[in-house]
Amino acid sequence: MREARRGRRTLAAAVVLACAAAGTVVSAGGAGAALRPFRGTGTEPGAPSTTAPGTDDTDDETAGSEAPGTVSAEESERLADLVSGEDERLVDIKVAVTSLGVSAPKVPYRVRSAGGYTLVLTARRSPYTINDLRRLAPQTFVPLEDGSYLLREHLLVDAGATLSLAPQKATTIRLASSGRGFVSIVNDGGRLRLLGRASAPLTITSWDETLRRVDPQTADGRAYIRSRGQTVVRHATLKNLGFWSGRTGGLSISFPDRPQTGADIDVADTKERTTGSTSTNRLTTVLPTGGLPAEETSLEAVGAEVSDSLVEGNAFGLFVSAASGVKITNVTIRRSTVSGLVLHRSVTSAQVQQVRVEGSGLDGVVVTKGVEGTTLSQVEARGNRRDGIRLDGSPLASGPSASGQSMRSFGGNVVATSTVADNGRTGIRVVGGANVRVITNSVTGGPQGIVVDEGAEAVVVEGNRVGGAATNGIHVRGSAGVEVRGNAVDGSPTGLRLSDATAEIADNTVSGATLHAVTLVGAVAGTTVTDNRLSGSGTTAVDVVRAAQDADPVVEDNDLSGWEVTLTKDSLLSTVMHPMTLLWIGIGILMLLTLPLGKRRTGMPTPYPTGPSSPASIADIEDAQRRALEAAGVLAPVTTPAAAPAPQRERVLEPAGARRTAAPHRIASAPASAPAASPAASPAAGPAGGSPLHPDYVEAYYGTGDPPPPPRARHGRSRGRPDGYDEGHRVIDLTAVEPTVSAGELADWVRRLEAGR
């Protein structure tokens, strides 16, 4: 399928090139074919819309790009396909020329592909201007009533060509962009110059003709500017451009002077150069013989420059990669969907000065892996969702990889005299890398002020003012050889924190700390904390309790005269949140929860004898019991002094639902060998002709004194039986008793009890 599509494109390009050789500009549909405008706008051929914007109630300056993290997997797949489609379109343009085996045309030409029409500006010595675009593309570069222009097809600046948009008055160029398609301006090896002036600024923005406003959506792609060559942007405003990737993110700049690898290969590098006017190096040009040309402006010596400009509402505000000597000065970047300013891979010797980045969806300024020798000065990063300024010098690979990248760290970057405030995670963050300097900056607000972590080495944090960080003013973790000198930290619970790192902490001033001025945690061997002025209140000024036992950091010559040892809210919270404290709190809560269960179980009968505390009272109870039963004829009198046989069972039972007496009642059972009285001699005997009471079933509660009469008989575990008896024995509840009872009444009660069984 792809090969067939490639073949059709080649055939169409052949017709284009044949006509281009004759000096005409036609569509890829064939010689003399009618030119059709950008297909994504829905405008019929020959009827361009020239209505000025702003005629309805819609705010054309409002951006509506989706916030990071809200894109579904399906949407991300569609956006990735759009980026790949753009890459394919640019490659196909080159293939359409080189596959014919002829030299590239010397006049502009147009290619039609799946992505729409692309007007290719070929090499020539004079730059292409706005007037040239109106002449070359009268139906796709349309003037509007308010003096602005609407571009409805892609522009490609080929090697050796220069597109210079330098209006004489304030001018706006709107790039068609909607759900049906979008256009782009791509510089592929040529020169792109967006040259407004203070008195005549240039504005480039996306434009949805249907909504009559800037394109608020990025989910279906959006117009963008991409430059792989010399790029100069001055006094320009770029609004609501770009989608998804860095190279299609809004304004993307790369200035390659090296072979491209991996994802950097967006367009085939095997180009057919234009005879007599192309360049093999960014500043090398082949010229005809004869007199030397007059010196052009100083722009020829500029690699990439963005100055005195505003970038607002882009996906990536400004994305720079594979460039050397980039200068970004006096630029404001606002409300980027992803990050504001991104220096990405193979950027060297970049100068970023007086740049203000605010309200980014992720980070304000990002210096990624592979960037070296970059200086950020007088940068202002405010209100970004994550980090204000992030410098990542980590290696591109941790071992053998598909791309074969080096394992070395990157560095040599500097952040100086910058203002960072109220960012969502960290003010300035250094991730890995080496030889990074963070000096004389002002950092306020946010959870943490300055963070150095993930294996950074030889980092200098010096002369910074950090105020109002919610947790740590300066935090160094997992790094080595860090110098923290001459900083002033105010109003943070912990001024300086060191976690599993080695650092020299000296000559710093910490004030207003409410937990610790300096905290050392974990493996901090080789760390020194000296000559610091520490003030505030908390349990300790320098906390080394959580340092490893063999760390032995050097803590000396610090001025603690301004430190007040108190149990503050923060120190109390730190104590409460300590793991051991939480463990004991959990144990206490568990005991409180199980206490009601223990109380309920104390009212249950127990089979274990406890007995009265006095042995004499036990003997009295047993004698009174025996005398009463002997008098009733239930037990035979003891005639021999022989020791009484051991009872068959003996237990203590507690009356159900009754108040416990001071001394538990002992239950004694008559031995099975005791003789029973005859029925005539004892009322305890059974009915006439019946059996006498069996002594195994005679059990009773006894208190002190004479045995009381039982008012009722019951069992605590009736199991549904109406008589309340268990299968093995009877329980007689004697809790509510009369003062006295006769032996006959007791025997009669026992007899009735036996008869009921």
JSON list of N, CA, C and O in Angstrom, two decimals, residues 501-542:
[
{"chain": "A", "resi": 501, "resn": "ALA", "atom": "N", "xyz": [23.65, 12.07, 50.84]},
{"chain": "A", "resi": 501, "resn": "ALA", "atom": "CA", "xyz": [24.48, 12.86, 49.96]},
{"chain": "A", "resi": 501, "resn": "ALA", "atom": "C", "xyz": [25.69, 13.38, 50.73]},
{"chain": "A", "resi": 501, "resn": "ALA", "atom": "O", "xyz": [25.73, 13.33, 51.96]},
{"chain": "A", "resi": 502, "resn": "THR", "atom": "N", "xyz": [26.65, 13.87, 49.99]},
{"chain": "A", "resi": 502, "resn": "THR", "atom": "CA", "xyz": [27.84, 14.47, 50.58]},
{"chain": "A", "resi": 502, "resn": "THR", "atom": "C", "xyz": [27.92, 15.92, 50.13]},
{"chain": "A", "resi": 502, "resn": "THR", "atom": "O", "xyz": [27.86, 16.20, 48.93]},
{"chain": "A", "resi": 503, "resn": "ALA", "atom": "N", "xyz": [28.05, 16.83, 51.09]},
{"chain": "A", "resi": 503, "resn": "ALA", "atom": "CA", "xyz": [28.06, 18.24, 50.74]},
{"chain": "A", "resi": 503, "resn": "ALA", "atom": "C", "xyz": [28.86, 19.03, 51.76]},
{"chain": "A", "resi": 503, "resn": "ALA", "atom": "O", "xyz": [29.06, 18.60, 52.91]},
{"chain": "A", "resi": 504, "resn": "GLU", "atom": "N", "xyz": [29.29, 20.18, 51.33]},
{"chain": "A", "resi": 504, "resn": "GLU", "atom": "CA", "xyz": [29.92, 21.16, 52.21]},
{"chain": "A", "resi": 504, "resn": "GLU", "atom": "C", "xyz": [28.93, 22.28, 52.43]},
{"chain": "A", "resi": 504, "resn": "GLU", "atom": "O", "xyz": [28.60, 23.02, 51.49]},
{"chain": "A", "resi": 505, "resn": "ILE", "atom": "N", "xyz": [28.46, 22.41, 53.64]},
{"chain": "A", "resi": 505, "resn": "ILE", "atom": "CA", "xyz": [27.45, 23.41, 53.99]},
{"chain": "A", "resi": 505, "resn": "ILE", "atom": "C", "xyz": [28.12, 24.45, 54.86]},
{"chain": "A", "resi": 505, "resn": "ILE", "atom": "O", "xyz": [28.45, 24.18, 56.03]},
{"chain": "A", "resi": 506, "resn": "ALA", "atom": "N", "xyz": [28.33, 25.63, 54.32]},
{"chain": "A", "resi": 506, "resn": "ALA", "atom": "CA", "xyz": [29.11, 26.63, 55.04]},
{"chain": "A", "resi": 506, "resn": "ALA", "atom": "C", "xyz": [28.62, 28.04, 54.72]},
{"chain": "A", "resi": 506, "resn": "ALA", "atom": "O", "xyz": [28.14, 28.32, 53.61]},
{"chain": "A", "resi": 507, "resn": "ASP", "atom": "N", "xyz": [28.76, 28.92, 55.72]},
{"chain": "A", "resi": 507, "resn": "ASP", "atom": "CA", "xyz": [28.50, 30.36, 55.57]},
{"chain": "A", "resi": 507, "resn": "ASP", "atom": "C", "xyz": [27.08, 30.65, 55.10]},
{"chain": "A", "resi": 507, "resn": "ASP", "atom": "O", "xyz": [26.83, 31.65, 54.42]},
{"chain": "A", "resi": 508, "resn": "ASN", "atom": "N", "xyz": [26.13, 29.80, 55.45]},
{"chain": "A", "resi": 508, "resn": "ASN", "atom": "CA", "xyz": [24.73, 30.05, 55.11]},
{"chain": "A", "resi": 508, "resn": "ASN", "atom": "C", "xyz": [24.02, 30.70, 56.28]},
{"chain": "A", "resi": 508, "resn": "ASN", "atom": "O", "xyz": [24.41, 30.55, 57.45]},
{"chain": "A", "resi": 509, "resn": "THR", "atom": "N", "xyz": [22.95, 31.40, 55.98]},
{"chain": "A", "resi": 509, "resn": "THR", "atom": "CA", "xyz": [22.12, 32.02, 57.01]},
{"chain": "A", "resi": 509, "resn": "THR", "atom": "C", "xyz": [20.72, 31.44, 56.91]},
{"chain": "A", "resi": 509, "resn": "THR", "atom": "O", "xyz": [20.07, 31.55, 55.87]},
{"chain": "A", "resi": 510, "resn": "VAL", "atom": "N", "xyz": [20.30, 30.83, 58.01]},
{"chain": "A", "resi": 510, "resn": "VAL", "atom": "CA", "xyz": [18.95, 30.25, 58.07]},
{"chain": "A", "resi": 510, "resn": "VAL", "atom": "C", "xyz": [18.17, 30.98, 59.14]},
{"chain": "A", "resi": 510, "resn": "VAL", "atom": "O", "xyz": [18.63, 31.09, 60.29]},
{"chain": "A", "resi": 511, "resn": "SER", "atom": "N", "xyz": [17.01, 31.50, 58.80]},
{"chain": "A", "resi": 511, "resn": "SER", "atom": "CA", "xyz": [16.17, 32.21, 59.77]},
{"chain": "A", "resi": 511, "resn": "SER", "atom": "C", "xyz": [14.73, 31.77, 59.61]},
{"chain": "A", "resi": 511, "resn": "SER", "atom": "O", "xyz": [14.30, 31.37, 58.53]},
{"chain": "A", "resi": 512, "resn": "GLY", "atom": "N", "xyz": [14.01, 31.84, 60.71]},
{"chain": "A", "resi": 512, "resn": "GLY", "atom": "CA", "xyz": [12.59, 31.51, 60.68]},
{"chain": "A", "resi": 512, "resn": "GLY", "atom": "C", "xyz": [12.28, 30.05, 60.51]},
{"chain": "A", "resi": 512, "resn": "GLY", "atom": "O", "xyz": [11.14, 29.70, 60.18]},
{"chain": "A", "resi": 513, "resn": "ALA", "atom": "N", "xyz": [13.27, 29.16, 60.74]},
{"chain": "A", "resi": 513, "resn": "ALA", "atom": "CA", "xyz": [12.99, 27.73, 60.66]},
{"chain": "A", "resi": 513, "resn": "ALA", "atom": "C", "xyz": [12.10, 27.32, 61.82]},
{"chain": "A", "resi": 513, "resn": "ALA", "atom": "O", "xyz": [12.27, 27.80, 62.94]},
{"chain": "A", "resi": 514, "resn": "THR", "atom": "N", "xyz": [11.20, 26.43, 61.60]},
{"chain": "A", "resi": 514, "resn": "THR", "atom": "CA", "xyz": [10.28, 25.98, 62.65]},
{"chain": "A", "resi": 514, "resn": "THR", "atom": "C", "xyz": [10.42, 24.50, 62.97]},
{"chain": "A", "resi": 514, "resn": "THR", "atom": "O", "xyz": [9.65, 23.98, 63.76]},
{"chain": "A", "resi": 515, "resn": "LEU", "atom": "N", "xyz": [11.37, 23.84, 62.35]},
{"chain": "A", "resi": 515, "resn": "LEU", "atom": "CA", "xyz": [11.62, 22.42, 62.64]},
{"chain": "A", "resi": 515, "resn": "LEU", "atom": "C", "xyz": [13.10, 22.22, 62.94]},
{"chain": "A", "resi": 515, "resn": "LEU", "atom": "O", "xyz": [13.48, 21.98, 64.08]},
{"chain": "A", "resi": 516, "resn": "HIS", "atom": "N", "xyz": [13.94, 22.35, 61.92]},
{"chain": "A", "resi": 516, "resn": "HIS", "atom": "CA", "xyz": [15.39, 22.31, 62.08]},
{"chain": "A", "resi": 516, "resn": "HIS", "atom": "C", "xyz": [16.00, 23.29, 61.09]},
{"chain": "A", "resi": 516, "resn": "HIS", "atom": "O", "xyz": [15.49, 23.46, 59.97]},
{"chain": "A", "resi": 517, "resn": "ALA", "atom": "N", "xyz": [17.09, 23.89, 61.47]},
{"chain": "A", "resi": 517, "resn": "ALA", "atom": "CA", "xyz": [17.81, 24.73, 60.52]},
{"chain": "A", "resi": 517, "resn": "ALA", "atom": "C", "xyz": [18.55, 23.87, 59.51]},
{"chain": "A", "resi": 517, "resn": "ALA", "atom": "O", "xyz": [18.55, 24.16, 58.32]},
{"chain": "A", "resi": 518, "resn": "VAL", "atom": "N", "xyz": [19.19, 22.81, 59.99]},
{"chain": "A", "resi": 518, "resn": "VAL", "atom": "CA", "xyz": [19.92, 21.87, 59.13]},
{"chain": "A", "resi": 518, "resn": "VAL", "atom": "C", "xyz": [19.53, 20.46, 59.54]},
{"chain": "A", "resi": 518, "resn": "VAL", "atom": "O", "xyz": [19.54, 20.14, 60.74]},
{"chain": "A", "resi": 519, "resn": "THR", "atom": "N", "xyz": [19.19, 19.62, 58.58]},
{"chain": "A", "resi": 519, "resn": "THR", "atom": "CA", "xyz": [18.84, 18.23, 58.84]},
{"chain": "A", "resi": 519, "resn": "THR", "atom": "C", "xyz": [19.71, 17.32, 57.98]},
{"chain": "A", "resi": 519, "resn": "THR", "atom": "O", "xyz": [19.80, 17.52, 56.77]},
{"chain": "A", "resi": 520, "resn": "LEU", "atom": "N", "xyz": [20.34, 16.33, 58.63]},
{"chain": "A", "resi": 520, "resn": "LEU", "atom": "CA", "xyz": [21.16, 15.35, 57.93]},
{"chain": "A", "resi": 520, "resn": "LEU", "atom": "C", "xyz": [20.50, 13.99, 58.10]},
{"chain": "A", "resi": 520, "resn": "LEU", "atom": "O", "xyz": [20.27, 13.54, 59.23]},
{"chain": "A", "resi": 521, "resn": "VAL", "atom": "N", "xyz": [20.23, 13.31, 56.99]},
{"chain": "A", "resi": 521, "resn": "VAL", "atom": "CA", "xyz": [19.50, 12.05, 57.01]},
{"chain": "A", "resi": 521, "resn": "VAL", "atom": "C", "xyz": [20.25, 11.02, 56.19]},
{"chain": "A", "resi": 521, "resn": "VAL", "atom": "O", "xyz": [20.69, 11.30, 55.06]},
{"chain": "A", "resi": 522, "resn": "GLY", "atom": "N", "xyz": [20.41, 9.82, 56.74]},
{"chain": "A", "resi": 522, "resn": "GLY", "atom": "CA", "xyz": [20.99, 8.72, 55.98]},
{"chain": "A", "resi": 522, "resn": "GLY", "atom": "C", "xyz": [22.49, 8.78, 55.86]},
{"chain": "A", "resi": 522, "resn": "GLY", "atom": "O", "xyz": [23.21, 9.23, 56.76]},
{"chain": "A", "resi": 523, "resn": "ALA", "atom": "N", "xyz": [23.00, 8.31, 54.72]},
{"chain": "A", "resi": 523, "resn": "ALA", "atom": "CA", "xyz": [24.45, 8.22, 54.49]},
{"chain": "A", "resi": 523, "resn": "ALA", "atom": "C", "xyz": [24.99, 9.59, 54.10]},
{"chain": "A", "resi": 523, "resn": "ALA", "atom": "O", "xyz": [24.93, 10.00, 52.94]},
{"chain": "A", "resi": 524, "resn": "VAL", "atom": "N", "xyz": [25.52, 10.29, 55.07]},
{"chain": "A", "resi": 524, "resn": "VAL", "atom": "CA", "xyz": [26.04, 11.65, 54.85]},
{"chain": "A", "resi": 524, "resn": "VAL", "atom": "C", "xyz": [27.51, 11.74, 55.24]},
{"chain": "A", "resi": 524, "resn": "VAL", "atom": "O", "xyz": [28.00, 12.80, 55.64]},
{"chain": "A", "resi": 525, "resn": "ALA", "atom": "N", "xyz": [28.22, 10.63, 55.14]},
{"chain": "A", "resi": 525, "resn": "ALA", "atom": "CA", "xyz": [29.64, 10.62, 55.50]},
{"chain": "A", "resi": 525, "resn": "ALA", "atom": "C", "xyz": [30.41, 11.61, 54.63]},
{"chain": "A", "resi": 525, "resn": "ALA", "atom": "O", "xyz": [30.18, 11.71, 53.43]},
{"chain": "A", "resi": 526, "resn": "GLY", "atom": "N", "xyz": [31.34, 12.33, 55.27]},
{"chain": "A", "resi": 526, "resn": "GLY", "atom": "CA", "xyz": [32.13, 13.33, 54.56]},
{"chain": "A", "resi": 526, "resn": "GLY", "atom": "C", "xyz": [31.49, 14.69, 54.50]},
{"chain": "A", "resi": 526, "resn": "GLY", "atom": "O", "xyz": [32.06, 15.62, 53.91]},
{"chain": "A", "resi": 527, "resn": "THR", "atom": "N", "xyz": [30.31, 14.86, 55.09]},
{"chain": "A", "resi": 527, "resn": "THR", "atom": "CA", "xyz": [29.62, 16.14, 55.07]},
{"chain": "A", "resi": 527, "resn": "THR", "atom": "C", "xyz": [30.14, 17.03, 56.19]},
{"chain": "A", "resi": 527, "resn": "THR", "atom": "O", "xyz": [30.41, 16.57, 57.30]},
{"chain": "A", "resi": 528, "resn": "THR", "atom": "N", "xyz": [30.26, 18.32, 55.89]},
{"chain": "A", "resi": 528, "resn": "THR", "atom": "CA", "xyz": [30.65, 19.29, 56.91]},
{"chain": "A", "resi": 528, "resn": "THR", "atom": "C", "xyz": [29.60, 20.39, 57.00]},
{"chain": "A", "resi": 528, "resn": "THR", "atom": "O", "xyz": [29.09, 20.86, 55.98]},
{"chain": "A", "resi": 529, "resn": "VAL", "atom": "N", "xyz": [29.28, 20.77, 58.23]},
{"chain": "A", "resi": 529, "resn": "VAL", "atom": "CA", "xyz": [28.33, 21.86, 58.49]},
{"chain": "A", "resi": 529, "resn": "VAL", "atom": "C", "xyz": [29.06, 22.84, 59.39]},
{"chain": "A", "resi": 529, "resn": "VAL", "atom": "O", "xyz": [29.17, 22.64, 60.60]},
{"chain": "A", "resi": 530, "resn": "THR", "atom": "N", "xyz": [29.56, 23.91, 58.81]},
{"chain": "A", "resi": 530, "resn": "THR", "atom": "CA", "xyz": [30.41, 24.83, 59.56]},
{"chain": "A", "resi": 530, "resn": "THR", "atom": "C", "xyz": [30.08, 26.28, 59.24]},
{"chain": "A", "resi": 530, "resn": "THR", "atom": "O", "xyz": [29.63, 26.61, 58.14]},
{"chain": "A", "resi": 531, "resn": "ASP", "atom": "N", "xyz": [30.31, 27.12, 60.26]},
{"chain": "A", "resi": 531, "resn": "ASP", "atom": "CA", "xyz": [30.25, 28.59, 60.10]},
{"chain": "A", "resi": 531, "resn": "ASP", "atom": "C", "xyz": [28.91, 29.06, 59.55]},
{"chain": "A", "resi": 531, "resn": "ASP", "atom": "O", "xyz": [28.86, 30.02, 58.76]},
{"chain": "A", "resi": 532, "resn": "ASN", "atom": "N", "xyz": [27.84, 28.43, 59.94]},
{"chain": "A", "resi": 532, "resn": "ASN", "atom": "CA", "xyz": [26.52, 28.86, 59.52]},
{"chain": "A", "resi": 532, "resn": "ASN", "atom": "C", "xyz": [25.84, 29.63, 60.65]},
{"chain": "A", "resi": 532, "resn": "ASN", "atom": "O", "xyz": [26.09, 29.37, 61.84]},
{"chain": "A", "resi": 533, "resn": "ARG", "atom": "N", "xyz": [24.98, 30.56, 60.32]},
{"chain": "A", "resi": 533, "resn": "ARG", "atom": "CA", "xyz": [24.20, 31.32, 61.29]},
{"chain": "A", "resi": 533, "resn": "ARG", "atom": "C", "xyz": [22.77, 30.79, 61.25]},
{"chain": "A", "resi": 533, "resn": "ARG", "atom": "O", "xyz": [22.06, 31.01, 60.25]},
{"chain": "A", "resi": 534, "resn": "LEU", "atom": "N", "xyz": [22.38, 30.14, 62.33]},
{"chain": "A", "resi": 534, "resn": "LEU", "atom": "CA", "xyz": [21.12, 29.41, 62.36]},
{"chain": "A", "resi": 534, "resn": "LEU", "atom": "C", "xyz": [20.21, 30.01, 63.41]},
{"chain": "A", "resi": 534, "resn": "LEU", "atom": "O", "xyz": [20.57, 30.08, 64.60]},
{"chain": "A", "resi": 535, "resn": "SER", "atom": "N", "xyz": [19.03, 30.42, 63.01]},
{"chain": "A", "resi": 535, "resn": "SER", "atom": "CA", "xyz": [18.06, 30.98, 63.94]},
{"chain": "A", "resi": 535, "resn": "SER", "atom": "C", "xyz": [16.68, 30.45, 63.61]},
{"chain": "A", "resi": 535, "resn": "SER", "atom": "O", "xyz": [16.38, 30.08, 62.48]},
{"chain": "A", "resi": 536, "resn": "GLY", "atom": "N", "xyz": [15.85, 30.45, 64.63]},
{"chain": "A", "resi": 536, "resn": "GLY", "atom": "CA", "xyz": [14.50, 29.92, 64.51]},
{"chain": "A", "resi": 536, "resn": "GLY", "atom": "C", "xyz": [14.13, 29.21, 65.78]},
{"chain": "A", "resi": 536, "resn": "GLY", "atom": "O", "xyz": [14.68, 29.48, 66.86]},
{"chain": "A", "resi": 537, "resn": "SER", "atom": "N", "xyz": [13.21, 28.29, 65.72]},
{"chain": "A", "resi": 537, "resn": "SER", "atom": "CA", "xyz": [12.77, 27.55, 66.90]},
{"chain": "A", "resi": 537, "resn": "SER", "atom": "C", "xyz": [12.43, 26.13, 66.50]},
{"chain": "A", "resi": 537, "resn": "SER", "atom": "O", "xyz": [11.95, 25.88, 65.39]},
{"chain": "A", "resi": 538, "resn": "GLY", "atom": "N", "xyz": [12.67, 25.22, 67.40]},
{"chain": "A", "resi": 538, "resn": "GLY", "atom": "CA", "xyz": [12.41, 23.82, 67.15]},
{"chain": "A", "resi": 538, "resn": "GLY", "atom": "C", "xyz": [13.16, 22.96, 68.13]},
{"chain": "A", "resi": 538, "resn": "GLY", "atom": "O", "xyz": [13.77, 23.46, 69.09]},
{"chain": "A", "resi": 539, "resn": "THR", "atom": "N", "xyz": [13.11, 21.67, 67.95]},
{"chain": "A", "resi": 539, "resn": "THR", "atom": "CA", "xyz": [13.76, 20.76, 68.90]},
{"chain": "A", "resi": 539, "resn": "THR", "atom": "C", "xyz": [15.28, 20.90, 68.87]},
{"chain": "A", "resi": 539, "resn": "THR", "atom": "O", "xyz": [15.93, 20.95, 69.91]},
{"chain": "A", "resi": 540, "resn": "THR", "atom": "N", "xyz": [15.88, 20.98, 67.67]},
{"chain": "A", "resi": 540, "resn": "THR", "atom": "CA", "xyz": [17.32, 21.17, 67.55]},
{"chain": "A", "resi": 540, "resn": "THR", "atom": "C", "xyz": [17.60, 22.01, 66.31]},
{"chain": "A", "resi": 540, "resn": "THR", "atom": "O", "xyz": [16.88, 21.95, 65.33]},
{"chain": "A", "resi": 541, "resn": "ALA", "atom": "N", "xyz": [18.70, 22.76, 66.38]},
{"chain": "A", "resi": 541, "resn": "ALA", "atom": "CA", "xyz": [19.10, 23.56, 65.22]},
{"chain": "A", "resi": 541, "resn": "ALA", "atom": "C", "xyz": [19.68, 22.68, 64.13]},
{"chain": "A", "resi": 541, "resn": "ALA", "atom": "O", "xyz": [19.37, 22.83, 62.95]},
{"chain": "A", "resi": 542, "resn": "VAL", "atom": "N", "xyz": [20.57, 21.75, 64.52]},
{"chain": "A", "resi": 542, "resn": "VAL", "atom": "CA", "xyz": [21.17, 20.82, 63.57]},
{"chain": "A", "resi": 542, "resn": "VAL", "atom": "C", "xyz": [20.74, 19.41, 63.96]},
{"chain": "A", "resi": 542, "resn": "VAL", "atom": "O", "xyz": [21.11, 18.92, 65.03]}
]
